[in-house]
PDB file of C-alpha atoms in Angstrom:
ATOM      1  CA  UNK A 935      30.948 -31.081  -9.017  1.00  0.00           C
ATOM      2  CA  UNK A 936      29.644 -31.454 -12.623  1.00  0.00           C
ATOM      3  CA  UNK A 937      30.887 -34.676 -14.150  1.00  0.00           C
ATOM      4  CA  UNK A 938      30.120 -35.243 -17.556  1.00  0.00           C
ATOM      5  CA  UNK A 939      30.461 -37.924 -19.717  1.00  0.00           C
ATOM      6  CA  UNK A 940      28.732 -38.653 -23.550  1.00  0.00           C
ATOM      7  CA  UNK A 941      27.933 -41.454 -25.179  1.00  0.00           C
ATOM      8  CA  UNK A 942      26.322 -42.452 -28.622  1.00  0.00           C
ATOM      9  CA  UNK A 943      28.913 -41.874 -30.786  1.00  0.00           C
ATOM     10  CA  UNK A 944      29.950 -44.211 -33.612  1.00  0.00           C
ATOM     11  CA  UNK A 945      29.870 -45.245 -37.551  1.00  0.00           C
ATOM     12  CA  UNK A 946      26.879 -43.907 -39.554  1.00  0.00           C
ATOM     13  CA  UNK A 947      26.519 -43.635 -43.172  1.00  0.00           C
ATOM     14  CA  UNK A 948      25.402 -40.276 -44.414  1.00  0.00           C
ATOM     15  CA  UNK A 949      21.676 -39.846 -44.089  1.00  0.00           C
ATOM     16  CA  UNK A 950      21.774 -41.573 -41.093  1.00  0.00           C
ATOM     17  CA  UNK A 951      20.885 -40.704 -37.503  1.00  0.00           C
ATOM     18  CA  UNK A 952      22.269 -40.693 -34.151  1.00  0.00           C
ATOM     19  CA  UNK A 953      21.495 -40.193 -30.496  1.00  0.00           C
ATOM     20  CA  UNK A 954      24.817 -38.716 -28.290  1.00  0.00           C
ATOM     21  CA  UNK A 955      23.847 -38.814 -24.566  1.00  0.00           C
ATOM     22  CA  UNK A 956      25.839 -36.801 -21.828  1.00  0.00           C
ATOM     23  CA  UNK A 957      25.532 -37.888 -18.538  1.00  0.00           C
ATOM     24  CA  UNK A 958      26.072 -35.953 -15.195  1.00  0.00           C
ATOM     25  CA  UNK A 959      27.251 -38.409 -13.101  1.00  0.00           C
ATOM     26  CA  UNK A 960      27.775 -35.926 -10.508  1.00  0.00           C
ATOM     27  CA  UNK A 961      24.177 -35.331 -10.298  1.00  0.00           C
ATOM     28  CA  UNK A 962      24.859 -31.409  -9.722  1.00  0.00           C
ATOM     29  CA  UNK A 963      23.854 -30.135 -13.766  1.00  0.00           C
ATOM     30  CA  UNK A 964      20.251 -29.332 -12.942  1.00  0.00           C
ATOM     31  CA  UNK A 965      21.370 -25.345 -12.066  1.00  0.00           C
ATOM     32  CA  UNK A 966      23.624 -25.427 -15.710  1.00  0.00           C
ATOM     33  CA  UNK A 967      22.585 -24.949 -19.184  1.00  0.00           C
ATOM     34  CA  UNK A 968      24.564 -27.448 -21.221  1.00  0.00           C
ATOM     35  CA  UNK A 969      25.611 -27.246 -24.748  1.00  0.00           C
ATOM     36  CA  UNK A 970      27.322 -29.243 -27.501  1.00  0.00           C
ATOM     37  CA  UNK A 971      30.240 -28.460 -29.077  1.00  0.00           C
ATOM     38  CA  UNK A 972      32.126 -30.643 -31.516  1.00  0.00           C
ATOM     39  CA  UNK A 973      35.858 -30.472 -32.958  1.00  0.00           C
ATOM     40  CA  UNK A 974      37.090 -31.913 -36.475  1.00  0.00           C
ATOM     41  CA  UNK A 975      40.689 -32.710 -37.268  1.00  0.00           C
ATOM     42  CA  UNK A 976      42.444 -29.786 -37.915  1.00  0.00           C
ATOM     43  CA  UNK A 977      39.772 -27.487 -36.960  1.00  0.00           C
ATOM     44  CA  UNK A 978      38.500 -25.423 -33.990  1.00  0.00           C
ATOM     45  CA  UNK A 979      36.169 -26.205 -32.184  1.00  0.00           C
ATOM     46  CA  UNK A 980      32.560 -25.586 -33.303  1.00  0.00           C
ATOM     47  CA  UNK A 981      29.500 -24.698 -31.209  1.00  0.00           C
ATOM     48  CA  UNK A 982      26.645 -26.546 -32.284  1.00  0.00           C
ATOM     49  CA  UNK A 983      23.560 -26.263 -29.637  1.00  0.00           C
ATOM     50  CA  UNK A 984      22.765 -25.502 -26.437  1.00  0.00           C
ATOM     51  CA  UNK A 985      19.505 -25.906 -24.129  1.00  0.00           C
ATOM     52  CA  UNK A 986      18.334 -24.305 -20.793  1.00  0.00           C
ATOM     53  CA  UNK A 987      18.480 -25.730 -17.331  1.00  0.00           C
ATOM     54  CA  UNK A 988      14.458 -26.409 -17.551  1.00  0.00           C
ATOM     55  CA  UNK A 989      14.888 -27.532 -20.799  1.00  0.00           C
ATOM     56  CA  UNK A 990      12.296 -24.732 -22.572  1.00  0.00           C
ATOM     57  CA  UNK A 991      14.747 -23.463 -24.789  1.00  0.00           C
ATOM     58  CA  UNK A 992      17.307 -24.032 -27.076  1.00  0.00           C
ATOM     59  CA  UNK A 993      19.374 -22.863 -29.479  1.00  0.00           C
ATOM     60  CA  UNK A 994      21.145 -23.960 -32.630  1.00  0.00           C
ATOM     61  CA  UNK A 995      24.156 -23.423 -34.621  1.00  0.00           C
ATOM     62  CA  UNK A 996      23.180 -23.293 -38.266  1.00  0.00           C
ATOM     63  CA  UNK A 997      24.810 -26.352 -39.557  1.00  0.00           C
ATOM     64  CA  UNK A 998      22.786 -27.864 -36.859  1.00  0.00           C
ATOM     65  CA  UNK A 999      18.942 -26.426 -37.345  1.00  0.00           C
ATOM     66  CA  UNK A1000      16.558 -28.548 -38.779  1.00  0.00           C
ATOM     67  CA  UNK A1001      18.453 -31.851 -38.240  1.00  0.00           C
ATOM     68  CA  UNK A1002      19.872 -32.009 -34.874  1.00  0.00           C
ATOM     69  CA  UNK A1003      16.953 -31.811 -31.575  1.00  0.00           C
ATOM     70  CA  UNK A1004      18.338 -30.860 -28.380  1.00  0.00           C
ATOM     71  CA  UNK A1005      16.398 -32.275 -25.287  1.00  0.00           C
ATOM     72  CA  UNK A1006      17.553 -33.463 -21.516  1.00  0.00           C
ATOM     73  CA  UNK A1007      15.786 -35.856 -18.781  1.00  0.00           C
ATOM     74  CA  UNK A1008      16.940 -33.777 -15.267  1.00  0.00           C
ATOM     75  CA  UNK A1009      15.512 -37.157 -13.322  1.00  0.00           C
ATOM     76  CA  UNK A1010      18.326 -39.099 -15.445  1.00  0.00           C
ATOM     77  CA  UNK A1011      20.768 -35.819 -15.663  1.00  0.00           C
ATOM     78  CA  UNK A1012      20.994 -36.717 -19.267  1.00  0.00           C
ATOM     79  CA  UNK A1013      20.991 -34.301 -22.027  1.00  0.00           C
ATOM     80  CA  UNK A1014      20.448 -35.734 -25.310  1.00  0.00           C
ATOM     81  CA  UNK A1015      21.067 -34.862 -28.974  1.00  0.00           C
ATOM     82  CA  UNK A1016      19.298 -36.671 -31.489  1.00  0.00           C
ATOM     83  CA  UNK A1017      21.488 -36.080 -35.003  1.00  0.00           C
ATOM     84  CA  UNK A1018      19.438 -36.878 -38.169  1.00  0.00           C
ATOM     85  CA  UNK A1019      19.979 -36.145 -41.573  1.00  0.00           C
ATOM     86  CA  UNK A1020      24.067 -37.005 -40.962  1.00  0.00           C
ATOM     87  CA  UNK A1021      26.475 -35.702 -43.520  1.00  0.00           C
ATOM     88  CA  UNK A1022      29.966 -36.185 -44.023  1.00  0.00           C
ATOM     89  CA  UNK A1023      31.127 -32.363 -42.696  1.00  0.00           C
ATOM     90  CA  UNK A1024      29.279 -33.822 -39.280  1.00  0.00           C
ATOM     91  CA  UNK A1025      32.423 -35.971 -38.507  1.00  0.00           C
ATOM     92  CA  UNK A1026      33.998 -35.180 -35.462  1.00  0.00           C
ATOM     93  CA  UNK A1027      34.676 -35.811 -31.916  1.00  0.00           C
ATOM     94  CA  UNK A1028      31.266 -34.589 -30.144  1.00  0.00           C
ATOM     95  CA  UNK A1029      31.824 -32.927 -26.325  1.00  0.00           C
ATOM     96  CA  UNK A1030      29.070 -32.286 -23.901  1.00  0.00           C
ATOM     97  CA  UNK A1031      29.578 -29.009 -21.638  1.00  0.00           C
ATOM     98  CA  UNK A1032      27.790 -27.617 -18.581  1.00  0.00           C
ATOM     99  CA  UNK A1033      27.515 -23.742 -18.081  1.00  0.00           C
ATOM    100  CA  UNK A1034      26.573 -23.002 -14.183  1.00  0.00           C
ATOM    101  CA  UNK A1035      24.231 -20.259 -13.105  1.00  0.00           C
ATOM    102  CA  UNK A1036      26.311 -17.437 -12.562  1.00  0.00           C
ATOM    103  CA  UNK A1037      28.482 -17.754 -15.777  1.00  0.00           C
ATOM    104  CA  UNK A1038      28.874 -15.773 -18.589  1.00  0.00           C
ATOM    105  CA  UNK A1039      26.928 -16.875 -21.865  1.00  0.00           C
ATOM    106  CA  UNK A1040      30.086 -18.385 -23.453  1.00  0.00           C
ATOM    107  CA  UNK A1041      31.726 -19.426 -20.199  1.00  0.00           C
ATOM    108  CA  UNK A1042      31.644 -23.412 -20.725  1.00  0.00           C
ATOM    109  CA  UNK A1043      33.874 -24.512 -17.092  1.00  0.00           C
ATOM    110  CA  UNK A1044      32.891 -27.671 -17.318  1.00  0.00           C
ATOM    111  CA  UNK A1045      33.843 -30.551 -20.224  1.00  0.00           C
ATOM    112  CA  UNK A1046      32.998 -34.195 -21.149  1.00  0.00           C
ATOM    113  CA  UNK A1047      35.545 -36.728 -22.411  1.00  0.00           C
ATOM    114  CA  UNK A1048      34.013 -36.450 -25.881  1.00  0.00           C
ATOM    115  CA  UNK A1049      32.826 -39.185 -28.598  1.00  0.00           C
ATOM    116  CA  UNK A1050      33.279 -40.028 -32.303  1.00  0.00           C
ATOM    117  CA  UNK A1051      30.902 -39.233 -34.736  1.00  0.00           C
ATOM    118  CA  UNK A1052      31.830 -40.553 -38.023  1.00  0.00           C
ATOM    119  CA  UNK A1053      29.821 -40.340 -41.166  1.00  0.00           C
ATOM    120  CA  UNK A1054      30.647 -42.093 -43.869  1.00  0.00           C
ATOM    121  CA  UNK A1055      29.360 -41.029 -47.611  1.00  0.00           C
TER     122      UNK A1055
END
């Protein structure tokens, strides 16, 4: 069972950078792709990137291309995203997902807790 849980979140002033982890402390994610996602208050929620189960490819929102890098460690079952370039609009509550093998493009079963990202201008 796919058990997910991110990390990294916090205070940055714009311009700044973070690094959001999300853990699989199940230890089953290597067959899943796993994406981001993030929600702002008030708003839906917003896909922002998503890589393979190898790790070879990616793919980005457009609010997210050329500032955000998607990469994952299957030895840790870690998935990172490294956020640079922060803005303001970038606030929100940040939630890891996993997407088995077998499910459709959009199908995200599988949800972290979430965690803060707050940038201040």
């Amino acid at each position: 069972q796919v058990q997910l849980v991110e990390s990294g979140g916090g205070l940055v002033q714009a311009g700044g950078s973070l690094r959001l982890s999300c853990v699989d402390s199940g230890r089953t994610f290597l067959d899943s792709a796993v994406g981001w996602f993030r929600q702002a208050p008030g708003k839906g929620r917003e896909f922002v990137a998503v890589i393979s189960r190898s790790g070879e490819s990616t793919y980005y929102a457009d609010s997210a291309k050329g500032r955000f890098t998607l990469s994952r460690d299957n030895a840790k079952y870690t998935v990172y995203l490294q956020m640079n370039s922060l803005k303001p609009e970038d606030s929100a509550i940040y939630y890891c997902a996993a997407r088995p093998t077998g499910y459709n493009t959009s199908d995200f079963p599988f949800w972290g807790q979430g965690t803060q990202v707050t940038v201040a201008s």
